[in-house]
Amino acid sequence: NVVKMGIELDQYERPVAYWLRVNRASEDTYFTAGAHRVRIPAEQIIHAFRPERPHQTRGYSWMASALVHMHHLNVFEEAAIVAGRIGASSMGFYKEDVPDGYTGDDTSSGDLINEVEPGMFRKLPPGVSVETFDGKYPNEVFDPFVKRALKGISSGLGVSYCSLASDLEAVNYSSIRSGTIEDRDHYRGIQNWTAASLHDQVFPDWLRMAMLTQAVSLPASKFDKFNAATWQPRGWQWVDPQKDLMALKGADEMQITSLTHIVADQGRDLEEILQQRQQDNALLKKYGLLQEVISDG
């Protein structure tokens, strides 16, 4: 077998074991040269990542493509803060054109006056002039650069710029709707991948242990029956509730969707909603209001 980046692969490039470094108490850092390694069989480790290329053995951060833009934005903002502080400070310099220099003014020390007050004018002696420094910052390139950097970051992370930067200055209903739909599709893909790569693998072992230890009051003989979990991630409200509800109503009447799917898109469970409606009807019936609601409806 071949060990590639700490992962032992067989002849078919299938992971069979993971070689992990152990941090001993005597070691100052985790990656000490010659650190002790232990071999963990692959069936004891869930190594979930989304491959981006063939023969990829390990995943990398989804922020990797955006890190360069993050670094540039961080350095630029730091330099902009320094330049902004310099630009906010008015500085001036005295320039002397005579060899002997200035011998004095209104002060006993003979120094040039270096503080100014509003509405004050003073006469400079012969051979002395004033040069001012104006940093002229911040200027007009700051906002475009920040926006361009944030757009690169949002593209690398797979989200829309207006969602990442909370910038709704130049958006309209159509553009924000399109960006919101793309964001939610991206999030749903991550949710489904997490459920398939992690939850589906952990749940059977957890359920078996929970039944054996009676942490869950279910008979262990019916493991196969209860080992059928359905993962319901969070959902989102509609961008335009009235139009979206009318569209979903039409899709339901055409029988190209289901109530379960419609409710699941909002992160809710249809059975729970029906149970709540049943409880509401029972409560209305208890107080004699059910018939009145039906007659008005």
mmCIF file of C-alpha atoms in Angstrom:
data_model
loop_
_atom_site.group_PDB
_atom_site.id
_atom_site.type_symbol
_atom_site.label_atom_id
_atom_site.label_comp_id
_atom_site.label_asym_id
_atom_site.label_seq_id
_atom_site.Cartn_x
_atom_site.Cartn_y
_atom_site.Cartn_z
ATOM 1 C CA ASN A 1 0.000 0.000 0.000
ATOM 2 C CA VAL A 2 0.963 3.620 -0.506
ATOM 3 C CA VAL A 3 0.640 6.331 2.149
ATOM 4 C CA LYS A 4 -0.298 9.622 0.518
ATOM 5 C CA MET A 5 -0.723 12.704 2.728
ATOM 6 C CA GLY A 6 -1.254 10.503 5.771
ATOM 7 C CA ILE A 7 -3.819 8.240 4.057
ATOM 8 C CA GLU A 8 -2.948 4.643 3.263
ATOM 9 C CA LEU A 9 -4.309 3.570 -0.132
ATOM 10 C CA ASP A 10 -4.565 0.157 -1.703
ATOM 11 C CA GLN A 11 -3.930 -0.671 -5.346
ATOM 12 C CA TYR A 12 -7.362 0.723 -6.275
ATOM 13 C CA GLU A 13 -6.670 4.022 -4.445
ATOM 14 C CA ARG A 14 -9.230 3.126 -1.829
ATOM 15 C CA PRO A 15 -8.444 4.363 1.724
ATOM 16 C CA VAL A 16 -7.700 1.461 4.039
ATOM 17 C CA ALA A 17 -6.151 3.335 6.979
ATOM 18 C CA TYR A 18 -5.241 6.769 8.291
ATOM 19 C CA TRP A 19 -1.893 7.583 9.863
ATOM 20 C CA LEU A 20 -2.440 10.211 12.542
ATOM 21 C CA ARG A 21 0.191 12.049 14.525
ATOM 22 C CA VAL A 22 -0.093 11.860 18.281
ATOM 23 C CA ASN A 23 0.637 14.947 20.347
ATOM 24 C CA ARG A 24 2.672 13.800 23.313
ATOM 25 C CA ALA A 25 2.969 15.838 26.488
ATOM 26 C CA SER A 26 6.719 16.259 25.960
ATOM 27 C CA GLU A 27 6.277 17.766 22.495
ATOM 28 C CA ASP A 28 5.942 21.514 22.200
ATOM 29 C CA THR A 29 4.137 21.480 18.863
ATOM 30 C CA TYR A 30 1.873 19.048 17.098
ATOM 31 C CA PHE A 31 4.020 18.809 13.985
ATOM 32 C CA THR A 32 7.307 18.005 15.663
ATOM 33 C CA ALA A 33 9.784 16.255 13.395
ATOM 34 C CA GLY A 34 9.679 12.509 13.966
ATOM 35 C CA ALA A 35 6.372 12.675 15.851
ATOM 36 C CA HIS A 36 4.803 9.367 16.772
ATOM 37 C CA ARG A 37 2.098 8.128 14.386
ATOM 38 C CA VAL A 38 -0.697 5.645 14.908
ATOM 39 C CA ARG A 39 -2.533 3.661 12.237
ATOM 40 C CA ILE A 40 -6.332 3.888 12.389
ATOM 41 C CA PRO A 41 -8.365 1.583 10.101
ATOM 42 C CA ALA A 42 -10.491 3.441 7.570
ATOM 43 C CA GLU A 43 -13.722 1.844 8.812
ATOM 44 C CA GLN A 44 -13.245 3.673 12.117
ATOM 45 C CA ILE A 45 -13.004 7.136 10.545
ATOM 46 C CA ILE A 46 -15.539 9.182 8.612
ATOM 47 C CA HIS A 47 -13.477 11.258 6.195
ATOM 48 C CA ALA A 48 -16.016 13.402 4.361
ATOM 49 C CA PHE A 49 -15.044 15.964 1.759
ATOM 50 C CA ARG A 50 -16.257 17.066 -1.659
ATOM 51 C CA PRO A 51 -13.627 16.087 -4.265
ATOM 52 C CA GLU A 52 -12.790 18.662 -6.911
ATOM 53 C CA ARG A 53 -10.501 16.556 -9.107
ATOM 54 C CA PRO A 54 -9.681 12.897 -9.812
ATOM 55 C CA HIS A 55 -7.318 11.008 -7.470
ATOM 56 C CA GLN A 56 -7.893 13.543 -4.694
ATOM 57 C CA THR A 57 -7.224 11.937 -1.323
ATOM 58 C CA ARG A 58 -7.921 14.848 1.002
ATOM 59 C CA GLY A 59 -10.218 17.823 0.884
ATOM 60 C CA TYR A 60 -9.318 21.435 1.370
ATOM 61 C CA SER A 61 -11.145 24.397 2.782
ATOM 62 C CA TRP A 62 -13.973 25.817 0.695
ATOM 63 C CA MET A 63 -12.449 29.186 1.494
ATOM 64 C CA ALA A 64 -9.209 28.333 -0.344
ATOM 65 C CA SER A 65 -10.152 30.117 -3.578
ATOM 66 C CA ALA A 66 -11.211 33.208 -1.625
ATOM 67 C CA LEU A 67 -8.210 33.446 0.707
ATOM 68 C CA VAL A 68 -6.114 35.488 -1.755
ATOM 69 C CA HIS A 69 -8.858 38.115 -2.045
ATOM 70 C CA MET A 70 -9.278 38.093 1.737
ATOM 71 C CA HIS A 71 -5.564 38.681 2.204
ATOM 72 C CA HIS A 72 -5.470 41.546 -0.298
ATOM 73 C CA LEU A 73 -8.545 43.143 1.243
ATOM 74 C CA ASN A 74 -7.066 42.884 4.716
ATOM 75 C CA VAL A 75 -3.759 44.467 3.664
ATOM 76 C CA PHE A 76 -5.532 47.168 1.655
ATOM 77 C CA GLU A 77 -7.851 48.137 4.512
ATOM 78 C CA GLU A 78 -4.931 48.298 6.931
ATOM 79 C CA ALA A 79 -3.007 50.579 4.558
ATOM 80 C CA ALA A 80 -6.156 52.640 3.943
ATOM 81 C CA ILE A 81 -6.622 53.223 7.662
ATOM 82 C CA VAL A 82 -3.049 54.482 7.994
ATOM 83 C CA ALA A 83 -3.412 56.665 4.896
ATOM 84 C CA GLY A 84 -6.768 57.938 6.126
ATOM 85 C CA ARG A 85 -5.281 59.003 9.448
ATOM 86 C CA ILE A 86 -2.484 60.794 7.606
ATOM 87 C CA GLY A 87 -4.977 62.416 5.246
ATOM 88 C CA ALA A 88 -7.116 63.609 8.162
ATOM 89 C CA SER A 89 -4.105 65.358 9.687
ATOM 90 C CA SER A 90 -3.188 68.783 8.278
ATOM 91 C CA MET A 91 0.556 69.190 8.250
ATOM 92 C CA GLY A 92 2.765 72.102 7.202
ATOM 93 C CA PHE A 93 6.473 72.739 6.874
ATOM 94 C CA TYR A 94 8.464 75.983 7.083
ATOM 95 C CA LYS A 95 10.921 76.528 4.279
ATOM 96 C CA GLU A 96 13.742 79.028 4.860
ATOM 97 C CA ASP A 97 15.479 80.680 1.914
ATOM 98 C CA VAL A 98 17.980 82.761 3.946
ATOM 99 C CA PRO A 99 21.239 81.331 5.324
ATOM 100 C CA ASP A 100 20.988 82.824 8.797
ATOM 101 C CA GLY A 101 17.501 81.503 9.440
ATOM 102 C CA TYR A 102 14.707 83.046 11.395
ATOM 103 C CA THR A 103 15.678 84.858 14.589
ATOM 104 C CA GLY A 104 12.355 85.114 16.343
ATOM 105 C CA ASP A 105 8.741 86.155 16.420
ATOM 106 C CA ASP A 106 6.228 86.904 19.151
ATOM 107 C CA THR A 107 7.621 84.223 21.439
ATOM 108 C CA SER A 108 10.646 84.490 23.671
ATOM 109 C CA SER A 109 12.102 81.222 22.442
ATOM 110 C CA GLY A 110 12.484 82.427 18.908
ATOM 111 C CA ASP A 111 10.607 79.456 17.402
ATOM 112 C CA LEU A 112 8.139 79.781 14.600
ATOM 113 C CA ILE A 113 4.519 79.502 15.636
ATOM 114 C CA ASN A 114 3.406 75.923 14.897
ATOM 115 C CA GLU A 115 -0.189 76.077 16.089
ATOM 116 C CA VAL A 116 -3.069 77.737 14.315
ATOM 117 C CA GLU A 117 -6.472 78.935 15.342
ATOM 118 C CA PRO A 118 -9.550 79.564 13.194
ATOM 119 C CA GLY A 119 -9.550 82.977 11.550
ATOM 120 C CA MET A 120 -5.929 83.764 12.513
ATOM 121 C CA PHE A 121 -3.442 85.196 10.029
ATOM 122 C CA ARG A 122 0.204 85.813 10.783
ATOM 123 C CA LYS A 123 2.981 87.475 8.873
ATOM 124 C CA LEU A 124 5.998 85.408 8.003
ATOM 125 C CA PRO A 125 9.444 86.978 8.070
ATOM 126 C CA PRO A 126 11.473 87.507 4.895
ATOM 127 C CA GLY A 127 12.888 84.297 3.450
ATOM 128 C CA VAL A 128 10.350 81.983 5.135
ATOM 129 C CA SER A 129 7.540 80.241 3.295
ATOM 130 C CA VAL A 130 5.073 77.521 4.205
ATOM 131 C CA GLU A 131 4.592 74.215 2.389
ATOM 132 C CA THR A 132 1.526 72.152 3.266
ATOM 133 C CA PHE A 133 0.972 68.412 2.948
ATOM 134 C CA ASP A 134 -2.393 67.031 1.932
ATOM 135 C CA GLY A 135 -2.717 63.244 1.923
ATOM 136 C CA LYS A 136 -5.949 63.407 -0.110
ATOM 137 C CA TYR A 137 -7.202 60.161 1.357
ATOM 138 C CA PRO A 138 -9.583 58.434 1.422
ATOM 139 C CA ASN A 139 -10.187 58.831 -2.279
ATOM 140 C CA GLU A 140 -12.531 57.406 -4.878
ATOM 141 C CA VAL A 141 -10.678 54.095 -5.379
ATOM 142 C CA PHE A 142 -11.458 52.724 -1.913
ATOM 143 C CA ASP A 143 -15.073 51.627 -2.424
ATOM 144 C CA PRO A 144 -14.529 50.080 -5.910
ATOM 145 C CA PHE A 145 -11.573 48.043 -4.663
ATOM 146 C CA VAL A 146 -13.455 46.797 -1.588
ATOM 147 C CA LYS A 147 -16.447 45.826 -3.728
ATOM 148 C CA ARG A 148 -14.253 44.032 -6.257
ATOM 149 C CA ALA A 149 -12.490 42.115 -3.488
ATOM 150 C CA LEU A 150 -15.794 41.163 -1.841
ATOM 151 C CA LYS A 151 -17.153 39.998 -5.202
ATOM 152 C CA GLY A 152 -14.140 37.725 -5.619
ATOM 153 C CA ILE A 153 -14.636 36.391 -2.083
ATOM 154 C CA SER A 154 -18.350 35.777 -2.661
ATOM 155 C CA SER A 155 -17.626 33.984 -5.921
ATOM 156 C CA GLY A 156 -15.091 31.750 -4.186
ATOM 157 C CA LEU A 157 -17.516 30.928 -1.373
ATOM 158 C CA GLY A 158 -20.417 30.293 -3.747
ATOM 159 C CA VAL A 159 -22.713 32.993 -2.367
ATOM 160 C CA SER A 160 -24.049 36.207 -3.839
ATOM 161 C CA TYR A 161 -22.252 39.483 -3.272
ATOM 162 C CA CYS A 162 -25.239 41.278 -1.764
ATOM 163 C CA SER A 163 -25.691 38.495 0.805
ATOM 164 C CA LEU A 164 -22.030 38.398 1.782
ATOM 165 C CA ALA A 165 -21.446 42.161 1.921
ATOM 166 C CA SER A 166 -24.989 43.088 3.061
ATOM 167 C CA ASP A 167 -24.948 45.599 0.214
ATOM 168 C CA LEU A 168 -28.420 46.238 -1.209
ATOM 169 C CA GLU A 169 -27.533 49.608 -2.725
ATOM 170 C CA ALA A 170 -27.777 48.704 -6.410
ATOM 171 C CA VAL A 171 -30.136 45.724 -6.400
ATOM 172 C CA ASN A 172 -33.709 45.416 -7.550
ATOM 173 C CA TYR A 173 -36.364 42.797 -6.958
ATOM 174 C CA SER A 174 -35.339 40.596 -9.898
ATOM 175 C CA SER A 175 -31.621 40.607 -9.128
ATOM 176 C CA ILE A 176 -32.002 39.963 -5.411
ATOM 177 C CA ARG A 177 -34.531 37.208 -6.113
ATOM 178 C CA SER A 178 -32.164 35.536 -8.572
ATOM 179 C CA GLY A 179 -29.252 35.772 -6.150
ATOM 180 C CA THR A 180 -31.338 34.498 -3.242
ATOM 181 C CA ILE A 181 -32.535 31.465 -5.214
ATOM 182 C CA GLU A 182 -28.967 30.587 -6.244
ATOM 183 C CA ASP A 183 -27.751 30.941 -2.653
ATOM 184 C CA ARG A 184 -30.490 28.679 -1.334
ATOM 185 C CA ASP A 185 -29.815 26.066 -4.001
ATOM 186 C CA HIS A 186 -26.159 26.111 -2.957
ATOM 187 C CA TYR A 187 -27.101 25.748 0.710
ATOM 188 C CA ARG A 188 -29.479 22.868 -0.050
ATOM 189 C CA GLY A 189 -26.685 21.092 -1.891
ATOM 190 C CA ILE A 190 -24.448 21.405 1.159
ATOM 191 C CA GLN A 191 -27.267 20.251 3.436
ATOM 192 C CA ASN A 192 -27.954 17.157 1.325
ATOM 193 C CA TRP A 193 -24.245 16.380 1.080
ATOM 194 C CA THR A 194 -23.850 16.646 4.865
ATOM 195 C CA ALA A 195 -26.813 14.347 5.445
ATOM 196 C CA ALA A 196 -25.534 11.736 2.985
ATOM 197 C CA SER A 197 -21.851 11.912 3.975
ATOM 198 C CA LEU A 198 -22.176 12.222 7.736
ATOM 199 C CA HIS A 199 -25.645 11.781 9.205
ATOM 200 C CA ASP A 200 -26.552 8.638 7.260
ATOM 201 C CA GLN A 201 -23.344 6.981 8.450
ATOM 202 C CA VAL A 202 -23.619 8.021 12.085
ATOM 203 C CA PHE A 203 -27.340 7.385 12.613
ATOM 204 C CA PRO A 204 -27.372 3.548 12.300
ATOM 205 C CA ASP A 205 -24.556 3.131 14.851
ATOM 206 C CA TRP A 206 -26.169 5.660 17.173
ATOM 207 C CA LEU A 207 -29.588 4.019 16.902
ATOM 208 C CA ARG A 208 -28.185 0.541 17.544
ATOM 209 C CA MET A 209 -26.337 1.730 20.654
ATOM 210 C CA ALA A 210 -29.334 3.744 21.856
ATOM 211 C CA MET A 211 -31.572 0.679 21.582
ATOM 212 C CA LEU A 212 -29.114 -1.602 23.353
ATOM 213 C CA THR A 213 -28.619 0.822 26.244
ATOM 214 C CA GLN A 214 -32.337 1.708 26.327
ATOM 215 C CA ALA A 215 -31.529 5.380 25.886
ATOM 216 C CA VAL A 216 -34.375 5.199 23.368
ATOM 217 C CA SER A 217 -37.374 3.144 24.424
ATOM 218 C CA LEU A 218 -37.583 1.051 21.261
ATOM 219 C CA PRO A 219 -37.256 -2.718 20.926
ATOM 220 C CA ALA A 220 -33.887 -3.743 19.508
ATOM 221 C CA SER A 221 -35.580 -6.429 17.417
ATOM 222 C CA LYS A 222 -37.157 -3.717 15.239
ATOM 223 C CA PHE A 223 -33.911 -2.004 14.331
ATOM 224 C CA ASP A 224 -34.494 -2.328 10.592
ATOM 225 C CA LYS A 225 -37.900 -0.688 10.939
ATOM 226 C CA PHE A 226 -36.658 2.384 12.757
ATOM 227 C CA ASN A 227 -33.422 2.713 10.799
ATOM 228 C CA ALA A 228 -35.107 4.919 8.225
ATOM 229 C CA ALA A 229 -34.320 8.475 9.250
ATOM 230 C CA THR A 230 -35.369 11.415 7.113
ATOM 231 C CA TRP A 231 -33.221 14.512 7.525
ATOM 232 C CA GLN A 232 -35.042 17.813 7.388
ATOM 233 C CA PRO A 233 -32.656 20.792 7.292
ATOM 234 C CA ARG A 234 -33.742 24.335 7.823
ATOM 235 C CA GLY A 235 -35.686 26.106 5.115
ATOM 236 C CA TRP A 236 -36.401 29.689 4.119
ATOM 237 C CA GLN A 237 -39.400 31.917 3.711
ATOM 238 C CA TRP A 238 -40.480 32.888 0.212
ATOM 239 C CA VAL A 239 -39.124 36.080 -1.343
ATOM 240 C CA ASP A 240 -42.598 37.154 -2.532
ATOM 241 C CA PRO A 241 -45.080 35.095 -0.457
ATOM 242 C CA GLN A 242 -48.189 35.923 -2.470
ATOM 243 C CA LYS A 243 -46.721 35.148 -5.895
ATOM 244 C CA ASP A 244 -44.794 32.116 -4.648
ATOM 245 C CA LEU A 245 -47.868 30.661 -2.936
ATOM 246 C CA MET A 246 -49.935 31.105 -6.092
ATOM 247 C CA ALA A 247 -47.209 29.377 -8.113
ATOM 248 C CA LEU A 248 -47.053 26.497 -5.623
ATOM 249 C CA LYS A 249 -50.829 26.215 -5.620
ATOM 250 C CA GLY A 250 -50.796 25.907 -9.396
ATOM 251 C CA ALA A 251 -48.035 23.306 -9.262
ATOM 252 C CA ASP A 252 -50.010 21.315 -6.680
ATOM 253 C CA GLU A 253 -53.173 21.444 -8.796
ATOM 254 C CA MET A 254 -51.169 20.233 -11.800
ATOM 255 C CA GLN A 255 -49.829 17.421 -9.580
ATOM 256 C CA ILE A 256 -46.215 18.194 -10.409
ATOM 257 C CA THR A 257 -45.298 18.621 -6.738
ATOM 258 C CA SER A 258 -46.531 17.498 -3.337
ATOM 259 C CA LEU A 259 -47.455 19.101 -0.038
ATOM 260 C CA THR A 260 -44.576 17.251 1.595
ATOM 261 C CA HIS A 261 -42.085 18.839 -0.805
ATOM 262 C CA ILE A 262 -43.628 22.309 -0.456
ATOM 263 C CA VAL A 263 -43.528 22.161 3.340
ATOM 264 C CA ALA A 264 -40.000 20.674 3.365
ATOM 265 C CA ASP A 265 -38.671 23.658 1.385
ATOM 266 C CA GLN A 266 -39.556 25.792 4.381
ATOM 267 C CA GLY A 267 -37.752 23.463 6.756
ATOM 268 C CA ARG A 268 -40.952 22.106 8.287
ATOM 269 C CA ASP A 269 -42.614 18.697 8.519
ATOM 270 C CA LEU A 270 -46.046 18.060 6.977
ATOM 271 C CA GLU A 271 -47.074 15.544 9.625
ATOM 272 C CA GLU A 272 -46.337 18.029 12.400
ATOM 273 C CA ILE A 273 -48.435 20.660 10.652
ATOM 274 C CA LEU A 274 -51.355 18.249 10.271
ATOM 275 C CA GLN A 275 -51.082 17.274 13.928
ATOM 276 C CA GLN A 276 -51.142 20.928 14.920
ATOM 277 C CA ARG A 277 -54.187 21.551 12.754
ATOM 278 C CA GLN A 278 -55.907 18.573 14.345
ATOM 279 C CA GLN A 279 -55.141 19.965 17.798
ATOM 280 C CA ASP A 280 -56.421 23.389 16.759
ATOM 281 C CA ASN A 281 -59.680 21.896 15.467
ATOM 282 C CA ALA A 282 -60.132 19.914 18.685
ATOM 283 C CA LEU A 283 -59.576 23.067 20.732
ATOM 284 C CA LEU A 284 -62.040 25.048 18.602
ATOM 285 C CA LYS A 285 -64.571 22.259 18.906
ATOM 286 C CA LYS A 286 -64.123 22.208 22.692
ATOM 287 C CA TYR A 287 -65.103 25.858 22.931
ATOM 288 C CA GLY A 288 -67.849 25.606 20.324
ATOM 289 C CA LEU A 289 -66.077 27.659 17.690
ATOM 290 C CA LEU A 290 -65.384 25.024 15.069
ATOM 291 C CA GLN A 291 -68.816 25.259 13.402
ATOM 292 C CA GLU A 292 -68.589 29.040 13.288
ATOM 293 C CA VAL A 293 -65.214 28.937 11.565
ATOM 294 C CA ILE A 294 -66.472 26.436 8.999
ATOM 295 C CA SER A 295 -69.603 28.491 8.213
ATOM 296 C CA ASP A 296 -67.522 31.663 7.716
ATOM 297 C CA GLY A 297 -64.921 29.957 5.614
#
